[in-house]
């Protein structure tokens, strides 16, 4: 789930940027420092959206920069085990699909797509359910549950997020809509 957080940090403004607008420089420094980073407790930083307050500057001997105590707002993605999410298929492989959750991709192993046997159609880059003929390909929107979560603060690209769609109400949104329409017709 996405959260808007109010945070506080000490920000170093480098001496070469002292003549510029202070709020702009601080926002730039915060964006460079936080955006794309991972904190296991706070989540995955999407964006620093604004600077709320800039305190008095402090100069430290032998450092040309000025340090400011700053209150700012940031948007983060904080995932939890068993959370239901929606994402877009960005890649299919012989072992499953990668689902974009915005700032990070998650893995949907082919064993977690359906109870049916799944084939990989390499020519069309899609996963095909053997019995129903349903397909999963790049650009499809899916609803899935987070079943594995291992965030790496040092290297966010090495984070591992595992998903499943093998429960009622989960799957390709086109499949879910088709199932709803079939239920209405059978009533």
XYZ file of C-alpha atoms in Angstrom:
187
model
C 0.000 0.000 0.000
C 1.128 3.544 -0.689
C 1.663 5.942 2.204
C 2.439 9.636 2.459
C 4.921 10.126 5.293
C 6.110 13.214 7.141
C 9.785 12.786 7.982
C 12.667 14.721 9.503
C 16.325 14.549 8.489
C 19.504 16.571 8.543
C 20.417 17.688 5.011
C 23.839 18.852 3.848
C 23.757 21.660 1.299
C 27.047 21.602 -0.643
C 29.002 24.872 -0.827
C 28.772 25.067 -4.630
C 24.943 25.320 -4.373
C 24.818 28.055 -1.683
C 23.722 30.812 -4.089
C 20.643 28.865 -5.271
C 17.138 28.808 -3.755
C 17.517 26.880 -0.474
C 14.209 24.945 -0.690
C 14.987 23.812 -4.264
C 18.487 22.648 -3.301
C 17.216 20.770 -0.233
C 14.445 19.105 -2.275
C 17.041 18.041 -4.891
C 19.333 16.594 -2.219
C 16.472 14.704 -0.537
C 15.211 13.317 -3.849
C 18.679 12.110 -4.792
C 19.194 10.546 -1.354
C 15.820 8.820 -0.878
C 14.028 8.140 -4.169
C 14.437 4.519 -5.219
C 15.910 3.508 -1.873
C 14.505 0.847 0.447
C 14.039 0.996 4.199
C 12.675 -2.230 5.705
C 10.515 -0.347 8.200
C 9.345 2.588 6.079
C 9.156 0.884 2.668
C 10.289 1.688 -0.856
C 10.675 5.429 -1.422
C 8.751 6.529 -4.510
C 9.133 10.304 -4.299
C 10.021 13.144 -1.991
C 7.064 15.449 -2.611
C 7.910 18.574 -0.697
C 9.913 20.384 1.962
C 7.732 21.577 4.857
C 10.227 23.286 7.175
C 13.892 24.243 7.042
C 15.572 24.903 10.384
C 18.642 26.976 11.189
C 21.798 25.999 9.319
C 24.810 24.564 11.121
C 28.368 24.869 9.895
C 30.813 22.160 10.870
C 34.492 23.027 11.053
C 36.477 21.796 8.001
C 33.300 21.093 5.979
C 32.215 23.731 3.465
C 28.600 22.571 3.486
C 25.788 23.780 5.699
C 23.579 21.266 7.549
C 19.867 21.979 7.923
C 17.281 20.193 10.055
C 14.440 19.597 7.564
C 10.835 18.344 7.756
C 9.641 16.883 4.458
C 6.983 14.650 2.898
C 7.603 11.463 0.941
C 5.478 8.795 -0.735
C 6.462 5.177 -0.043
C 5.255 1.744 -1.052
C 5.035 -0.473 2.020
C 4.246 -4.098 1.181
C 3.100 -6.690 3.699
C 2.820 -10.459 3.524
C -0.660 -11.594 2.433
C -1.468 -8.143 1.029
C -3.513 -8.183 -2.181
C -2.007 -5.966 -4.870
C -2.607 -5.141 -8.517
C 0.168 -4.850 -11.062
C 0.999 -5.107 -14.741
C 2.823 -8.004 -16.395
C 6.095 -6.594 -17.768
C 7.801 -9.844 -18.798
C 6.945 -13.517 -19.247
C 9.472 -16.341 -19.101
C 9.473 -20.124 -19.153
C 9.249 -20.121 -15.338
C 6.635 -17.395 -14.771
C 5.974 -13.691 -15.079
C 7.376 -10.471 -13.658
C 4.748 -8.067 -12.347
C 5.438 -4.336 -12.037
C 4.209 -2.878 -8.756
C 5.405 0.590 -9.731
C 8.876 1.121 -8.290
C 9.727 -2.583 -8.090
C 8.920 -5.833 -9.886
C 7.613 -9.004 -8.245
C 7.880 -12.622 -9.390
C 4.835 -14.742 -10.181
C 6.070 -18.324 -10.593
C 4.086 -20.389 -13.087
C 3.079 -22.791 -10.292
C 1.314 -19.845 -8.613
C -0.714 -18.689 -11.642
C -3.464 -21.314 -11.710
C -4.380 -24.819 -10.583
C -4.148 -25.840 -14.250
C -1.015 -26.996 -16.055
C 0.721 -23.968 -17.604
C 2.636 -23.926 -20.904
C 4.987 -21.174 -22.048
C 4.259 -19.961 -25.581
C 7.705 -18.601 -26.432
C 6.693 -17.353 -29.883
C 3.972 -15.085 -28.446
C 5.680 -14.509 -25.072
C 2.740 -15.628 -22.994
C 1.767 -18.245 -20.448
C -1.180 -20.461 -21.419
C -3.476 -22.454 -19.102
C -3.775 -25.930 -20.658
C -7.467 -26.697 -19.882
C -9.176 -23.289 -20.108
C -6.913 -21.716 -22.733
C -6.590 -18.549 -20.647
C -3.407 -16.591 -21.309
C -1.161 -14.258 -19.382
C 1.027 -11.879 -21.363
C 2.867 -8.567 -21.235
C 0.487 -5.687 -20.516
C -2.111 -7.776 -18.657
C -3.249 -6.395 -15.312
C -3.332 -8.935 -12.498
C -4.546 -9.112 -8.906
C -2.256 -11.196 -6.700
C -1.316 -11.830 -3.074
C 2.170 -11.214 -1.659
C 3.495 -14.563 -0.341
C 7.237 -13.844 -0.078
C 8.903 -10.566 0.841
C 12.621 -9.948 1.194
C 13.651 -6.313 0.780
C 17.344 -5.526 0.327
C 18.220 -2.067 1.685
C 21.749 -2.081 0.255
C 20.746 -3.065 -3.283
C 16.998 -2.567 -3.920
C 17.282 -4.390 -7.285
C 18.136 -7.558 -5.338
C 14.858 -7.436 -3.393
C 12.642 -10.499 -3.805
C 8.843 -10.348 -3.850
C 6.840 -13.497 -4.562
C 3.189 -13.500 -5.629
C 0.353 -16.012 -5.998
C -2.896 -15.923 -7.970
C -4.113 -19.395 -6.881
C -7.011 -18.189 -4.748
C -10.569 -17.113 -5.541
C -10.804 -13.457 -6.591
C -7.198 -13.338 -7.769
C -5.793 -13.582 -11.294
C -5.743 -11.726 -14.575
C -8.404 -9.010 -14.287
C -9.855 -10.145 -17.626
C -10.309 -13.665 -16.143
C -11.987 -12.271 -13.043
C -14.379 -10.163 -15.146
C -15.178 -13.161 -17.366
C -15.934 -15.305 -14.297
C -18.268 -12.606 -12.910
C -20.139 -12.370 -16.227
C -20.509 -16.174 -16.359
C -21.912 -16.197 -12.818
C -24.471 -13.508 -13.715
C -25.564 -15.441 -16.812
C -26.008 -18.645 -14.796
C -28.220 -17.011 -12.170
